[in-house]
PDB file of C-alpha atoms and ligand atoms in Angstrom:
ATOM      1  CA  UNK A   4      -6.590  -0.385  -7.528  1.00 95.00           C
ATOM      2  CA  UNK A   5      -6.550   3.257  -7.290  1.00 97.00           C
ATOM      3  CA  UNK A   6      -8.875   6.159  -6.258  1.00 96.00           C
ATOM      4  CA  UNK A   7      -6.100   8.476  -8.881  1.00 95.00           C
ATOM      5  CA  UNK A   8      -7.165   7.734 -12.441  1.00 95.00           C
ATOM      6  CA  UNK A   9      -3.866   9.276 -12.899  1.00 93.00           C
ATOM      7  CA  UNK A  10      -2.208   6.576 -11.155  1.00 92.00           C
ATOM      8  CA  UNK A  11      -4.321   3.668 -13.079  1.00 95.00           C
ATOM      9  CA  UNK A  12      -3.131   5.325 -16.606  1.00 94.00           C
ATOM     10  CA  UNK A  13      -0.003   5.374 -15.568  1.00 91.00           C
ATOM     11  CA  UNK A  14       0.278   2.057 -14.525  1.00 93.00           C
ATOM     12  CA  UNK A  15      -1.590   0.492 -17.755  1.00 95.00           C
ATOM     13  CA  UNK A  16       1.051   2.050 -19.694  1.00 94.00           C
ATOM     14  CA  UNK A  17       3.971   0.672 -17.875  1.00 94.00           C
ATOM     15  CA  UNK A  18       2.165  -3.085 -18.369  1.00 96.00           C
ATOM     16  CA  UNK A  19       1.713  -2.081 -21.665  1.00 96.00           C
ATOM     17  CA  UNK A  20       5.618  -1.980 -22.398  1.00 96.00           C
ATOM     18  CA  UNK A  21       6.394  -4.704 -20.114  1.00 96.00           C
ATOM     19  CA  UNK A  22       3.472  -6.850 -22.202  1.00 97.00           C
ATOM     20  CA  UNK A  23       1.590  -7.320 -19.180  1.00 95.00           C
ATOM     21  CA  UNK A  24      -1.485  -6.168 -19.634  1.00 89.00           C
ATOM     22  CA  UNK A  25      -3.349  -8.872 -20.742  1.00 93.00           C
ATOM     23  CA  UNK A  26      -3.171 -10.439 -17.392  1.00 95.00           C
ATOM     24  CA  UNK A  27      -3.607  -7.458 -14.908  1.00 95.00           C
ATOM     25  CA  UNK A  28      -6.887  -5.504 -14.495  1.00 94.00           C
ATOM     26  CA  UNK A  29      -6.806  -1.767 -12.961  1.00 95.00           C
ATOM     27  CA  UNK A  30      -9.874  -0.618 -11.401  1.00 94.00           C
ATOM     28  CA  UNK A  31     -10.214   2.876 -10.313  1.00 95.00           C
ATOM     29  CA  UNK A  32     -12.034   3.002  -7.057  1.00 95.00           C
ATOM     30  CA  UNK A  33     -11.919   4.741  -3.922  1.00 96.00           C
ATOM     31  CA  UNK A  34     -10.813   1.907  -1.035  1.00 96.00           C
ATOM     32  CA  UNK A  35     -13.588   2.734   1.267  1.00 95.00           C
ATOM     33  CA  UNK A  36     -16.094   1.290  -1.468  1.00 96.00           C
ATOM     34  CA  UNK A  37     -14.725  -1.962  -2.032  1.00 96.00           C
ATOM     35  CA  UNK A  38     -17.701  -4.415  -1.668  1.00 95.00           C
ATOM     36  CA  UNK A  39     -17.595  -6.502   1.328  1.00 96.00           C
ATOM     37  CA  UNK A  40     -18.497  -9.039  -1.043  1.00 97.00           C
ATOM     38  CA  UNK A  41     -15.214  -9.042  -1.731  1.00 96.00           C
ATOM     39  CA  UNK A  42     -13.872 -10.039   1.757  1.00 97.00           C
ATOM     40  CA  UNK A  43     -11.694 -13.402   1.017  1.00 96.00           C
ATOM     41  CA  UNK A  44     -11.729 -13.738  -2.194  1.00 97.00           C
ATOM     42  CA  UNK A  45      -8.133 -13.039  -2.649  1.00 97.00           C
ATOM     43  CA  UNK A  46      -4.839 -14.933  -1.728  1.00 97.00           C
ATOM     44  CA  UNK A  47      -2.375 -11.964  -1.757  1.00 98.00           C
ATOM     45  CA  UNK A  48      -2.617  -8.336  -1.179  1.00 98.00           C
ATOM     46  CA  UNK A  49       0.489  -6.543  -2.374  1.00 97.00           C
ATOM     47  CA  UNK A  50      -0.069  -2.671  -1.083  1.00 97.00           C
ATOM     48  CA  UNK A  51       1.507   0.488  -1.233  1.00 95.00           C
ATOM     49  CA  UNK A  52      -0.974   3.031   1.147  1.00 95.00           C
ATOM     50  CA  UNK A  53      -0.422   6.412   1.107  1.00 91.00           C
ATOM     51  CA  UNK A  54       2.247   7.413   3.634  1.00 80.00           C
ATOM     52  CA  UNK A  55       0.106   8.412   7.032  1.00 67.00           C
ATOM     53  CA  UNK A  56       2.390  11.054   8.163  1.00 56.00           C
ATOM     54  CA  UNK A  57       2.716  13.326   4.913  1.00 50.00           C
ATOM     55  CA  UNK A  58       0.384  15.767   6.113  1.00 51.00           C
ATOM     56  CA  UNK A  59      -2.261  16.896   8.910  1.00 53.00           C
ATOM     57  CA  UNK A  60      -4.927  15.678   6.787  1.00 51.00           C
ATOM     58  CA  UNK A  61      -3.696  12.459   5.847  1.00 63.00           C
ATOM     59  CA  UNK A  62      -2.192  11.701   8.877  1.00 64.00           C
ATOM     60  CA  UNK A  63      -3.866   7.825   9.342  1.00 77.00           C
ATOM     61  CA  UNK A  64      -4.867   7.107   6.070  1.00 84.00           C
ATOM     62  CA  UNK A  65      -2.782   4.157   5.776  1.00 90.00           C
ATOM     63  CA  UNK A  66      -4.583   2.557   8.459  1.00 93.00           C
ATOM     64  CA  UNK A  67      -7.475   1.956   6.247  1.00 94.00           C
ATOM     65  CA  UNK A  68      -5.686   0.194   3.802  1.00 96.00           C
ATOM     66  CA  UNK A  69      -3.887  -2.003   6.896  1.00 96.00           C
ATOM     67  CA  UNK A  70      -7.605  -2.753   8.040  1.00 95.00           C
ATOM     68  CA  UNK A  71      -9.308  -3.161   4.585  1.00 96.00           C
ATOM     69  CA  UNK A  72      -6.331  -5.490   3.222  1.00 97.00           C
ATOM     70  CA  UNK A  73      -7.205  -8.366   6.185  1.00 97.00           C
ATOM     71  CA  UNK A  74     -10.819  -8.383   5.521  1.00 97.00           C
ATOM     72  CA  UNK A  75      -9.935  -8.932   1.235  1.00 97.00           C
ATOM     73  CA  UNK A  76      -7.148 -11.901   2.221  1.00 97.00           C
ATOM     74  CA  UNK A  77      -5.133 -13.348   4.854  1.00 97.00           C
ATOM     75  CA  UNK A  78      -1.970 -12.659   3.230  1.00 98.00           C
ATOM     76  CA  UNK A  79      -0.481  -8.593   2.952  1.00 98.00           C
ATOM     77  CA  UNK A  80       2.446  -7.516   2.062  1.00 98.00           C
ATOM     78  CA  UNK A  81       2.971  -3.825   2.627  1.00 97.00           C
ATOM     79  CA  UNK A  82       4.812  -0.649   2.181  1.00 95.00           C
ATOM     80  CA  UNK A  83       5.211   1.723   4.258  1.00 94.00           C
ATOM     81  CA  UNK A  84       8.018   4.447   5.307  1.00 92.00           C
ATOM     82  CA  UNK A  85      10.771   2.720   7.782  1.00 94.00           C
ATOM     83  CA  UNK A  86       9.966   5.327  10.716  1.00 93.00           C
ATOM     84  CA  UNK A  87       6.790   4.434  11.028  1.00 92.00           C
ATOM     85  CA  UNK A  88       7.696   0.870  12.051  1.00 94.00           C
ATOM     86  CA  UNK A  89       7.161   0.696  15.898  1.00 94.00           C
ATOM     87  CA  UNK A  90       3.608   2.531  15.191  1.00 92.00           C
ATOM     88  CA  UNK A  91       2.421  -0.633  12.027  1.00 93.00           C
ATOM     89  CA  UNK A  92       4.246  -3.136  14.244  1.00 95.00           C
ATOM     90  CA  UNK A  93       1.575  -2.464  17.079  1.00 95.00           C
ATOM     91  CA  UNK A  94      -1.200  -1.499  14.247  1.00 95.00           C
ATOM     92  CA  UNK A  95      -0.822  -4.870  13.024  1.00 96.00           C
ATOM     93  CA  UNK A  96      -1.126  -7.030  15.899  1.00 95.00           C
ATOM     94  CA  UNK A  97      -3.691  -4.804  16.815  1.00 95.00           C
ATOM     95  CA  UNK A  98      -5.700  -5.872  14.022  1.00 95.00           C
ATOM     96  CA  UNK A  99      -5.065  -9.494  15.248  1.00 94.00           C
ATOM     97  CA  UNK A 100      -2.481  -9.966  12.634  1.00 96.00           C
ATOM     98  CA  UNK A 101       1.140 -11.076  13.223  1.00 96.00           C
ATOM     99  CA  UNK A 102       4.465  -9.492  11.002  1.00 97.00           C
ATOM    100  CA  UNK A 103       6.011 -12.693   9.545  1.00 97.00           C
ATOM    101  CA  UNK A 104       8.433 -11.211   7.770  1.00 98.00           C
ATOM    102  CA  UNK A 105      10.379  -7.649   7.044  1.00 98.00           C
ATOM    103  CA  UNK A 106      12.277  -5.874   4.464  1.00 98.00           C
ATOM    104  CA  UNK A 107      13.857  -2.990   4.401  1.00 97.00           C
ATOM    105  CA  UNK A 108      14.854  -1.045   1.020  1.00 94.00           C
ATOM    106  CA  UNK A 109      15.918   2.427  -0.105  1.00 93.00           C
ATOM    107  CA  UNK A 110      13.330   3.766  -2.346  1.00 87.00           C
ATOM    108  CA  UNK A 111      14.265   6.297  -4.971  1.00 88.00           C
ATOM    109  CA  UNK A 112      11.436   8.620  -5.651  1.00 81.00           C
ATOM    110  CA  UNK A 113      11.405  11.179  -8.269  1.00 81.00           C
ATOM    111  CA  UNK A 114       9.166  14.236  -7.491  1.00 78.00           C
ATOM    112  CA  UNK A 115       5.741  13.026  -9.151  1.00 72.00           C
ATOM    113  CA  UNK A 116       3.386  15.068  -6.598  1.00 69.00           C
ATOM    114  CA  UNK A 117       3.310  19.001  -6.114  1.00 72.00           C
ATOM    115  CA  UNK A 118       4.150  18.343  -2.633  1.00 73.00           C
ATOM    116  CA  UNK A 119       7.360  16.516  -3.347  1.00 72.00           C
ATOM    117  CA  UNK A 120       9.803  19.203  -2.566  1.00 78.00           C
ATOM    118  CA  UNK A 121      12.871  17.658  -4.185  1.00 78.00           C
ATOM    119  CA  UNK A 122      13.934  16.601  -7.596  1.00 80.00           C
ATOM    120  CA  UNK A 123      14.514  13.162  -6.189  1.00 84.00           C
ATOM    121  CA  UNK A 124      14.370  11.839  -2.914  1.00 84.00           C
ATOM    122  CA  UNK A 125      15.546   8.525  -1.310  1.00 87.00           C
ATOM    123  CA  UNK A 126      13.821   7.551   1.430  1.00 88.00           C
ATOM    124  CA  UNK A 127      14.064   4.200   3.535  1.00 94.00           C
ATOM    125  CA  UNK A 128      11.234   1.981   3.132  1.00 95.00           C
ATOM    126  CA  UNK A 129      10.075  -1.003   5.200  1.00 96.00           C
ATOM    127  CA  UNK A 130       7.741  -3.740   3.324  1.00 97.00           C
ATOM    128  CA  UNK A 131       6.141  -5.808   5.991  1.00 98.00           C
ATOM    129  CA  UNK A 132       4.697  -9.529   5.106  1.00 98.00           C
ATOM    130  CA  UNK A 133       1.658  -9.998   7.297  1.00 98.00           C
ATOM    131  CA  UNK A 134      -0.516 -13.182   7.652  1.00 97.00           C
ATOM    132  CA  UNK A 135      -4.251 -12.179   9.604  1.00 93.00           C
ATOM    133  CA  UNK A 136      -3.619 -14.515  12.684  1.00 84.00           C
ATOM    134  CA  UNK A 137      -5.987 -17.540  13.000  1.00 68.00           C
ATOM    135  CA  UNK A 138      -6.627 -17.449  15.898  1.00 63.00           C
TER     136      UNK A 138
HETATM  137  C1  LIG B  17       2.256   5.672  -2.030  1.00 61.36           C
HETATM  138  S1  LIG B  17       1.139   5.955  -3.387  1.00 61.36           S
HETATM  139  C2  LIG B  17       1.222   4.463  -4.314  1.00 61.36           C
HETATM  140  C3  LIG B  17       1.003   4.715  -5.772  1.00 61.36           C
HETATM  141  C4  LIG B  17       0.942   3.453  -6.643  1.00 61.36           C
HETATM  142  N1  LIG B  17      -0.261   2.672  -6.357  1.00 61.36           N
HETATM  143  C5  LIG B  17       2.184   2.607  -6.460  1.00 61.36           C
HETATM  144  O1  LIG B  17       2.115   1.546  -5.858  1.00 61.36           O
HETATM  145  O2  LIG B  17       3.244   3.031  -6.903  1.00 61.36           O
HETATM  146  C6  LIG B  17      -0.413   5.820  -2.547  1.00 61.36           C
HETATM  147  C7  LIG B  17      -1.606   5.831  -3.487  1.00 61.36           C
HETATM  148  O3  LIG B  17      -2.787   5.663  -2.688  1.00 61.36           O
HETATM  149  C8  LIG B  17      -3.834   6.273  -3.387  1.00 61.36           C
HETATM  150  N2  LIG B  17      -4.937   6.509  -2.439  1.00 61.36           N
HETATM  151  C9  LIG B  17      -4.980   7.374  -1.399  1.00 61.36           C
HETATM  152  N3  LIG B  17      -6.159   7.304  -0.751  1.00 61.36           N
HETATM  153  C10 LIG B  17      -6.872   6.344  -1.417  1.00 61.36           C
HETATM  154  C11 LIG B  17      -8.178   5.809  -1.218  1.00 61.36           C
HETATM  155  N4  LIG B  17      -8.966   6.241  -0.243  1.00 61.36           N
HETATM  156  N5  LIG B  17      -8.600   4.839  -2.059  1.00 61.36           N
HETATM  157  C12 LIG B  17      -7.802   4.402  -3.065  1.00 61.36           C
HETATM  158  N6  LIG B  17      -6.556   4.881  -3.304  1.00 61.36           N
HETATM  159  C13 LIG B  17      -6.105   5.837  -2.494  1.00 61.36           C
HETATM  160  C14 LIG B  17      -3.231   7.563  -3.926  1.00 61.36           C
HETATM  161  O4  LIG B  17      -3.961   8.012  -5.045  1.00 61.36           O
HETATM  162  C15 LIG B  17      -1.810   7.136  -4.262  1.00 61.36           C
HETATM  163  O5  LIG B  17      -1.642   6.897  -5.635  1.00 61.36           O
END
């Protein structure tokens, strides 16, 4: 899922060559308009928000994917830049979650957006497994 149809093509194409796409559906959709009727009905969220601190603007706007991710399943793994860790860490157990597990990988990324400012970029990226406490 993906508000950038962009994105969605992109991605069909890739499952395309890998033969995958038989057993993946895209949806292009906008994450605040997910149907609540969708809350639990998933065993796994795998999630890569957009960063919160590329801009002014978007400053926070991974924090609706943190929040929206608990109410679809009570398993998350997520992406997110290693700097911000100390900030999800409390975000998370905000949300009444707990951080099970963590790992930390250098992520290559070419410059896809006009805002990328180099031709590639490595940047250190934490992926954080997160079970919705039950509590
Ligand atoms: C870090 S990129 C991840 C791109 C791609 N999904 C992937 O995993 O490689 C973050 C993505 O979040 C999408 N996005 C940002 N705000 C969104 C929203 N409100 N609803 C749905 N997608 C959104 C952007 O279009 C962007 O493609």
């Amino acid at each position: 899922m993906d508000k950038d149809r962009e994105a969605i093509e992109k991605a069909r194409e890739i499952s395309k060559k890998m033969s995958l796409q038989d057993i993946i559906n895209y949806t292009s959709l906008d994450i605040h308009n997910i149907s609540r009727d969708l809350n639990n009905k998933f065993d796994t969220v795998i999630q890569n928000p957009p960063f919160g601190s590329q801009s002014r603007s978007k400053r926070g706007a991974d924090r609706v994917f943190m929040e929206k991710s608990l109410e679809l399943s009570p398993v998350v793994y997520s992406f997110h830049m290693a700097e911000t860790e100390n900030f999800l860490e409390k975000y998370w157990n905000k949300l009444g979650s707990i951080i099970t597990h963590k790992f930390y990988y250098h992520f290559p990324l070419p410059q896809i957006y006009h805002f990328h400012k180099k031709e590639l970029k490595n940047i250190e990226v934490i992926v954080l497994r997160v079970e919705r406490n039950r509590n």
